[in-house]
Amino acid sequence: MKILILGSGGREYSIARAIKNEEASHELFFQPGNGATKELGKNLKISDYNELATFAKVNEIELTIVGPEAPLVDGVVDIFKAEGLTIFGPSKKAAQLEGSKVYMKNFLAKYNIPTASYIESDSIEELYKFTDTLTAPIVVKADGLCGGKGVIIAITHDEAKKAIGEMLSGKSFGDAGKKVIVEEFLDGFELSMFAICDGDDYILLQAAQDHKRLLDGDKGPNTGGMGAYAPTPLVDEKLYKKVRDRIIRPTLDGMKKEGTPFEGVLFIGIMVVNGEPITLEFNVRFGDPECEILMPLMTSSVSDMFHKAATNRLSDINVTFSKQYAVGVVMASENYPYASSTPAEIIVDEVHHKEIANNTHISYAGVSREDDKLYADGGRVLVCVGLGDTIKEARDRAYLRCGQVHFAGKKIRTDIAYQAL
Ligand code: AMP
Ligand code: GLY
């Protein structure tokens, strides 16, 4: 197939890598891609979605896969479908599940899907009043997309009220904070679950855990994610069933009833409280770095899975998973997540040890290429992925691989998958 992938991160690299490893050969295009996706296909520079759809038509692209949320919320799927193109991702309307937390919370409430009790409002008095009914910590969320920064866990009532005021005034997140959610704090452990959906049916991938904080022991500022592993032993069949019956099935049925059937990746952020899965949030795309560890665990064709999902035929296929575990360790640049960093050359040692070479790989994200050299370009630079028959084996291998990657200022967490060990 000729396949176009939208995005430039490690997530998109890992999807491309999985597709390239399939038996069938595929031709890949990236918009815009990164310095390493050039090795897997062709990087484009067509940021206008209408022009991109024309490119896809003229070049007979058979499948487009959308990585990040922004193009989805902007309606890229609607534009491609209007041109008769096959594209995997939700429509602009369905993408509101991520684009507006108010929409998402009201949807969850309407269809009785478990979530933290909340209020949504643009009135400071109403939000303050509800805040006073809660015990601290208190969770304050801006409605719109804030690049993963729109959630404040306030330790005191005063701190919560300050966050509410700053959001409503537009000071902290501009228009994205014009409406605010205040909700109860849930105390439990967090999971990332992913359902590949075709509007009617879905395939649930293995449950993963992300590591959102910058530093070991879940300390420091929030990031996009510093590492992940899957499948997590914290989830048993009973919990999977609860997630299917109480969250995914009613979501797909509800979205159909709303006239916005959900096609694409439903990313469910879950807090498990006393054995019960509660929905923290929906995203309408793969998590990053979760995608980088889930893709290598798939033993059936991922391009076929995305194509079947995009053409409402998921019930026709049998998706299979490896029996191994995957651990991914993010290597970020010096000033992440505060500021950009000066580009630094990346040196990757040759791996002579067969076991490590065969059971590890690198998914590249914030990298550029110049004169055949790779440079760390800031942000999250790459993910070292280790596979193994146990989580410990996968983790040891991932960290051995980390030791063979060098660039100035590189930083990693050293405790990825600690919850499972
Ligand atoms: P969200 O973008 O809604 O997933 O929020 C980002 C992070 O904030 C989540 O991954 C959780 O760690 C935390 N969080 C969000 N909502 C709650 C809540 N109601 N209780 C506890 N933690 C929360
Ligand atoms: N790793 C979490 C996210 O992609 O939102």
XYZ file of C-alpha atoms and ligand atoms in Angstrom:
449
model
C 0.000 0.000 0.000
C 0.929 3.633 -0.360
C 0.464 5.099 3.114
C 0.647 8.697 4.350
C 1.349 9.342 8.046
C 0.622 12.747 9.614
C 2.861 13.839 12.465
C 6.524 14.099 13.397
C 6.992 12.286 16.691
C 8.190 8.961 18.010
C 4.577 7.814 17.843
C 4.477 8.251 14.075
C 7.957 6.759 13.695
C 6.853 3.644 15.597
C 3.749 3.188 13.435
C 5.912 3.509 10.335
C 8.494 1.103 11.721
C 5.805 -1.514 12.422
C 4.424 -1.117 8.903
C 7.901 -1.406 7.366
C 8.440 -4.660 9.303
C 5.396 -6.286 7.722
C 5.848 -8.998 5.117
C 4.115 -6.965 2.422
C 6.078 -3.976 1.222
C 4.577 -0.513 1.612
C 5.580 2.915 0.392
C 5.455 5.546 3.133
C 5.025 9.317 3.097
C 5.195 11.622 6.125
C 3.746 15.082 6.706
C 6.004 16.474 8.017
C 7.951 13.542 9.543
C 11.336 14.008 11.240
C 15.022 13.553 10.496
C 14.742 9.781 10.950
C 11.463 9.066 9.120
C 13.383 10.007 5.966
C 14.931 6.549 6.189
C 11.514 4.883 6.169
C 9.843 6.952 3.452
C 9.510 10.421 2.013
C 8.985 13.543 4.127
C 6.547 16.082 2.663
C 6.153 19.808 3.291
C 2.444 20.348 2.652
C 0.841 21.879 5.711
C -2.470 22.874 4.070
C -4.932 19.984 4.463
C -6.715 20.614 1.155
C -3.392 20.581 -0.689
C -2.443 17.440 1.202
C -5.690 15.734 0.136
C -4.908 16.674 -3.467
C -1.441 15.182 -3.061
C -2.999 11.989 -1.653
C -5.390 11.740 -4.612
C -2.829 12.431 -7.296
C -0.357 9.984 -5.743
C -2.989 7.295 -5.127
C -2.401 7.117 -1.371
C -4.533 4.189 -0.175
C -4.469 4.955 3.535
C -3.723 8.023 5.640
C -3.016 7.633 9.363
C -3.243 10.696 11.602
C -0.883 10.733 14.604
C -1.499 13.930 16.636
C -4.742 15.505 17.866
C -4.396 18.952 16.289
C -5.125 17.930 12.663
C -8.051 15.799 13.897
C -9.597 18.637 15.863
C -9.015 20.854 12.796
C -11.038 18.430 10.646
C -8.426 16.797 8.422
C -10.477 13.577 8.344
C -13.557 15.399 7.027
C -11.490 17.048 4.289
C -9.947 13.753 3.154
C -13.268 11.862 3.278
C -14.984 14.550 1.195
C -12.401 13.709 -1.476
C -13.216 9.998 -1.245
C -9.896 9.175 0.454
C -9.421 6.477 3.105
C -8.168 8.003 6.331
C -7.898 6.557 9.843
C -9.011 8.987 12.551
C -12.141 10.622 13.973
C -14.154 13.364 12.287
C -13.850 16.920 13.556
C -17.048 16.483 15.563
C -15.979 13.160 17.113
C -12.562 14.659 17.910
C -14.348 16.960 20.374
C -13.959 14.067 22.834
C -10.402 15.378 23.165
C -10.809 18.927 21.839
C -13.251 19.950 24.572
C -13.093 18.540 28.078
C -16.535 20.043 28.717
C -17.960 18.093 25.766
C -16.216 14.934 27.005
C -17.411 15.258 30.614
C -20.999 16.004 29.564
C -20.907 13.023 27.181
C -19.661 10.735 29.973
C -22.388 11.995 32.304
C -25.128 11.615 29.673
C -24.229 7.969 28.981
C -23.521 7.023 32.593
C -19.865 6.280 31.974
C -17.888 6.405 35.234
C -15.905 9.618 35.708
C -14.933 11.974 38.552
C -17.830 14.132 39.774
C -17.495 17.637 38.369
C -18.980 20.918 37.413
C -18.335 22.819 34.167
C -18.986 26.500 33.963
C -17.786 29.911 32.846
C -19.054 31.515 36.053
C -16.470 32.088 38.758
C -19.160 32.077 41.486
C -20.486 28.674 40.431
C -17.005 27.173 40.193
C -15.992 28.585 43.602
C -19.176 27.258 45.161
C -18.533 23.723 43.903
C -14.875 23.973 44.928
C -15.985 24.649 48.497
C -17.944 21.377 48.546
C -14.824 19.310 47.730
C -11.988 18.156 49.946
C -8.494 19.043 48.727
C -6.632 18.215 46.535
C -8.925 19.665 43.872
C -8.624 19.199 40.129
C -9.078 22.219 37.834
C -9.115 21.745 34.061
C -9.256 24.149 31.134
C -11.817 23.138 28.486
C -9.708 23.319 25.329
C -6.398 21.917 24.074
C -3.463 23.214 26.141
C -0.646 20.960 24.954
C -1.043 18.685 27.972
C -0.710 21.554 30.467
C -4.373 22.394 31.110
C -4.816 20.316 34.280
C -3.978 21.731 37.699
C -4.005 19.531 40.784
C -4.493 22.160 43.490
C -3.327 21.241 46.967
C -5.526 23.819 48.703
C -8.885 25.505 48.041
C -7.117 28.844 47.613
C -4.780 27.405 45.000
C -7.781 25.913 43.151
C -9.572 29.270 43.166
C -6.468 31.046 41.890
C -6.207 28.524 39.014
C -9.905 28.988 38.196
C -9.507 32.773 38.100
C -6.418 32.632 35.886
C -8.080 30.238 33.461
C -11.324 32.218 33.148
C -9.496 35.516 32.639
C -7.568 33.965 29.738
C -4.305 34.598 31.582
C -3.132 30.997 31.734
C -4.508 29.343 28.563
C -6.193 32.019 26.443
C -9.487 30.938 24.874
C -8.941 27.298 25.933
C -9.694 28.394 29.522
C -12.898 30.293 28.806
C -14.772 27.346 30.285
C -13.435 25.468 33.274
C -14.036 22.100 34.909
C -13.607 21.563 38.624
C -13.632 17.930 39.690
C -12.978 15.630 42.591
C -9.488 14.212 42.988
C -9.276 10.464 42.365
C -6.710 8.481 44.286
C -5.599 5.288 42.583
C -3.291 4.043 39.850
C -3.373 5.276 36.283
C -3.640 3.300 33.062
C -3.510 4.147 29.376
C -5.843 1.997 27.295
C -6.294 2.165 23.539
C -9.220 0.958 21.454
C -8.900 0.916 17.673
C -12.445 1.804 16.560
C -14.331 1.661 13.267
C -17.546 3.344 14.441
C -19.225 0.055 15.453
C -16.539 -2.381 16.521
C -13.223 -2.026 18.276
C -10.023 -3.840 19.110
C -8.628 -3.251 22.572
C -4.842 -3.164 22.780
C -2.843 -4.187 25.834
C -3.049 -1.908 28.854
C -0.043 0.369 29.319
C 1.307 2.692 31.979
C 2.880 6.045 31.170
C 5.268 8.068 33.382
C 4.188 11.678 33.129
C 6.568 13.347 35.562
C 10.071 14.355 34.536
C 11.965 12.786 37.433
C 12.324 9.410 39.119
C 9.748 8.574 41.761
C 7.093 10.606 39.873
C 8.653 13.903 40.941
C 9.145 17.135 39.036
C 7.011 18.819 36.392
C 4.536 17.105 34.075
C 5.790 16.107 30.624
C 4.253 14.450 27.578
C 5.493 11.167 29.051
C 9.001 9.974 29.974
C 8.497 6.253 29.426
C 5.911 3.500 29.246
C 5.525 -0.234 29.427
C 2.949 -2.850 28.461
C 1.172 -5.056 29.085
C 0.864 -4.119 32.730
C 0.216 -6.953 35.205
C -1.886 -4.470 37.216
C -4.790 -5.277 34.876
C -6.529 -8.642 34.961
C -9.330 -10.021 32.787
C -11.946 -8.716 35.202
C -10.677 -5.163 34.866
C -10.428 -5.421 31.055
C -14.048 -6.554 31.034
C -15.150 -3.614 33.178
C -13.376 -1.203 30.828
C -15.013 -2.834 27.805
C -18.525 -2.983 29.285
C -18.636 0.259 31.239
C -16.486 2.593 29.151
C -15.721 1.523 25.574
C -19.034 -0.066 24.537
C -21.238 2.748 25.907
C -18.871 5.320 24.341
C -19.124 3.784 20.860
C -22.902 3.372 21.198
C -23.278 6.897 22.581
C -21.179 8.490 19.841
C -23.344 6.729 17.249
C -26.488 8.039 18.919
C -25.015 11.543 18.853
C -24.622 11.188 15.092
C -20.823 11.199 15.385
C -19.705 7.544 15.206
C -16.190 7.200 16.547
C -13.541 5.960 14.145
C -9.906 6.115 15.130
C -7.913 5.550 18.297
C -9.896 6.000 21.490
C -7.258 6.639 24.170
C -8.821 6.212 27.583
C -6.965 7.689 30.516
C -8.161 5.598 33.444
C -7.749 5.888 37.191
C -8.355 2.582 38.953
C -9.833 3.297 42.368
C -10.484 0.275 44.603
C -10.556 -2.006 41.566
C -13.013 0.176 39.632
C -11.948 1.891 36.377
C -12.905 5.579 36.258
C -12.477 7.646 33.087
C -10.077 10.562 33.599
C -10.076 11.692 30.001
C -10.377 10.667 26.397
C -7.866 11.417 23.711
C -8.597 10.639 20.093
C -5.109 9.462 19.117
C -2.341 7.216 20.338
C -0.411 8.220 23.415
C 3.240 9.024 23.014
C 5.344 7.098 24.271
C 2.636 4.425 24.668
C 2.419 3.898 20.895
C 6.142 3.180 20.733
C 5.758 0.148 23.024
C 2.389 -1.099 21.738
C 3.343 -1.208 18.050
C 6.221 -3.686 18.518
C 3.905 -5.988 20.507
C 1.556 -6.452 17.562
C 2.191 -9.623 15.580
C -0.553 -9.118 12.977
C -0.443 -6.417 10.309
C -0.996 -2.942 11.743
C -1.505 -1.372 8.318
C -4.320 -3.844 7.705
C -5.823 -3.080 11.126
C -5.823 0.675 10.444
C -7.170 0.151 6.932
C -9.975 -2.116 8.169
C -10.814 0.384 10.924
C -10.946 3.215 8.380
C -13.329 1.212 6.177
C -15.637 -0.089 8.920
C -14.508 -3.712 8.607
C -12.752 -4.419 11.897
C -14.992 -7.435 12.499
C -13.305 -9.112 9.488
C -9.865 -9.374 11.055
C -8.067 -11.258 13.760
C -5.513 -9.134 15.565
C -2.719 -10.925 17.421
C -0.227 -9.798 20.067
C 3.221 -10.981 21.070
C 3.554 -12.755 24.415
C 6.459 -10.465 25.290
C 6.605 -7.254 27.295
C 7.838 -3.914 26.002
C 9.461 -1.109 27.989
C 10.195 2.269 26.418
C 12.552 4.828 27.975
C 12.305 8.374 26.650
C 15.519 10.296 26.117
C 14.803 14.020 26.285
C 16.959 17.041 25.609
C 18.649 19.165 28.236
C 15.997 21.836 28.809
C 12.865 19.679 28.395
C 10.077 20.404 29.337
C 10.881 24.063 30.035
C 12.579 25.359 26.918
C 14.184 24.376 23.649
C 17.781 23.146 23.577
C 20.624 23.718 21.124
C 20.819 20.894 18.565
C 23.298 18.203 19.610
C 24.695 15.434 17.435
C 23.412 11.955 18.294
C 25.919 9.114 18.316
C 24.511 5.597 18.483
C 27.095 2.895 19.201
C 26.947 -0.215 17.099
C 25.290 -2.995 19.078
C 27.464 -6.117 18.955
C 25.610 -8.119 21.570
C 23.142 -10.228 19.566
C 20.552 -10.483 22.320
C 20.421 -6.695 22.711
C 20.494 -6.047 18.977
C 17.571 -8.430 18.401
C 15.452 -7.247 21.314
C 15.846 -3.490 21.315
C 15.338 -0.618 18.916
C 15.058 3.156 18.850
C 11.985 5.189 17.898
C 13.072 8.659 16.822
C 11.092 11.809 17.634
C 12.724 15.258 18.012
C 15.563 14.709 15.546
C 16.807 16.415 12.408
C 19.283 15.183 9.827
C 22.094 17.117 8.239
C 24.929 15.695 6.127
C 23.868 12.210 7.182
C 24.227 13.064 10.855
C 21.322 12.940 13.284
C 20.813 15.827 15.693
C 18.734 16.015 18.859
C 16.445 18.933 18.142
C 14.910 19.523 21.569
C 11.889 18.124 23.395
C 11.594 14.378 23.590
C 14.324 13.152 21.248
C 13.887 9.395 21.044
C 12.629 6.311 22.836
C 14.784 3.253 23.549
C 12.508 0.217 23.446
C 13.367 -3.142 24.980
C 11.420 -6.372 24.520
C 11.611 -9.374 26.822
C 9.817 -12.366 28.260
C 9.478 -10.524 31.557
C 9.107 -6.843 32.326
C 12.465 -6.886 34.051
C 14.180 -8.389 31.026
C 12.535 -5.851 28.710
C 13.510 -3.012 31.015
C 17.134 -4.151 31.423
C 17.464 -4.366 27.657
C 15.902 -0.926 27.130
C 18.367 0.612 29.599
C 21.324 -1.212 28.021
C 20.313 0.372 24.732
C 20.043 3.779 26.402
C 23.677 3.436 27.439
C 24.652 3.205 23.779
C 22.988 6.455 22.701
C 24.861 9.697 23.279
C 24.125 13.381 22.840
C 24.960 16.427 24.906
C 22.473 17.071 27.701
C 20.511 13.814 27.279
C 18.234 12.978 30.164
C 16.183 9.943 31.105
C 14.228 8.547 34.011
C 15.881 5.475 35.519
C 12.757 3.894 37.017
C 10.429 3.174 34.101
C 8.019 0.295 34.869
C 8.731 0.498 38.617
C 5.018 -0.040 39.315
C 5.276 -3.560 37.892
C 8.556 -4.639 39.500
P -5.905 14.724 31.869
O -5.283 15.600 30.814
O -7.322 15.008 32.151
O -5.574 13.271 31.713
O -5.095 15.069 33.180
C -3.684 14.966 33.228
C -3.274 14.196 34.433
O -3.809 14.806 35.604
C -3.810 12.774 34.467
O -2.992 11.924 33.739
C -3.828 12.495 35.939
O -2.551 12.122 36.385
C -4.178 13.819 36.538
N -5.635 13.905 36.795
C -6.578 14.383 35.948
N -7.792 14.324 36.509
C -7.626 13.811 37.750
C -8.506 13.512 38.841
N -9.821 13.741 38.784
N -7.966 12.968 39.957
C -6.629 12.738 40.042
N -5.764 13.011 39.065
C -6.233 13.543 37.936
N 1.602 9.912 26.941
C 0.369 10.579 27.106
C -0.121 11.296 25.935
O 0.325 11.083 24.836
O -1.025 12.114 26.083
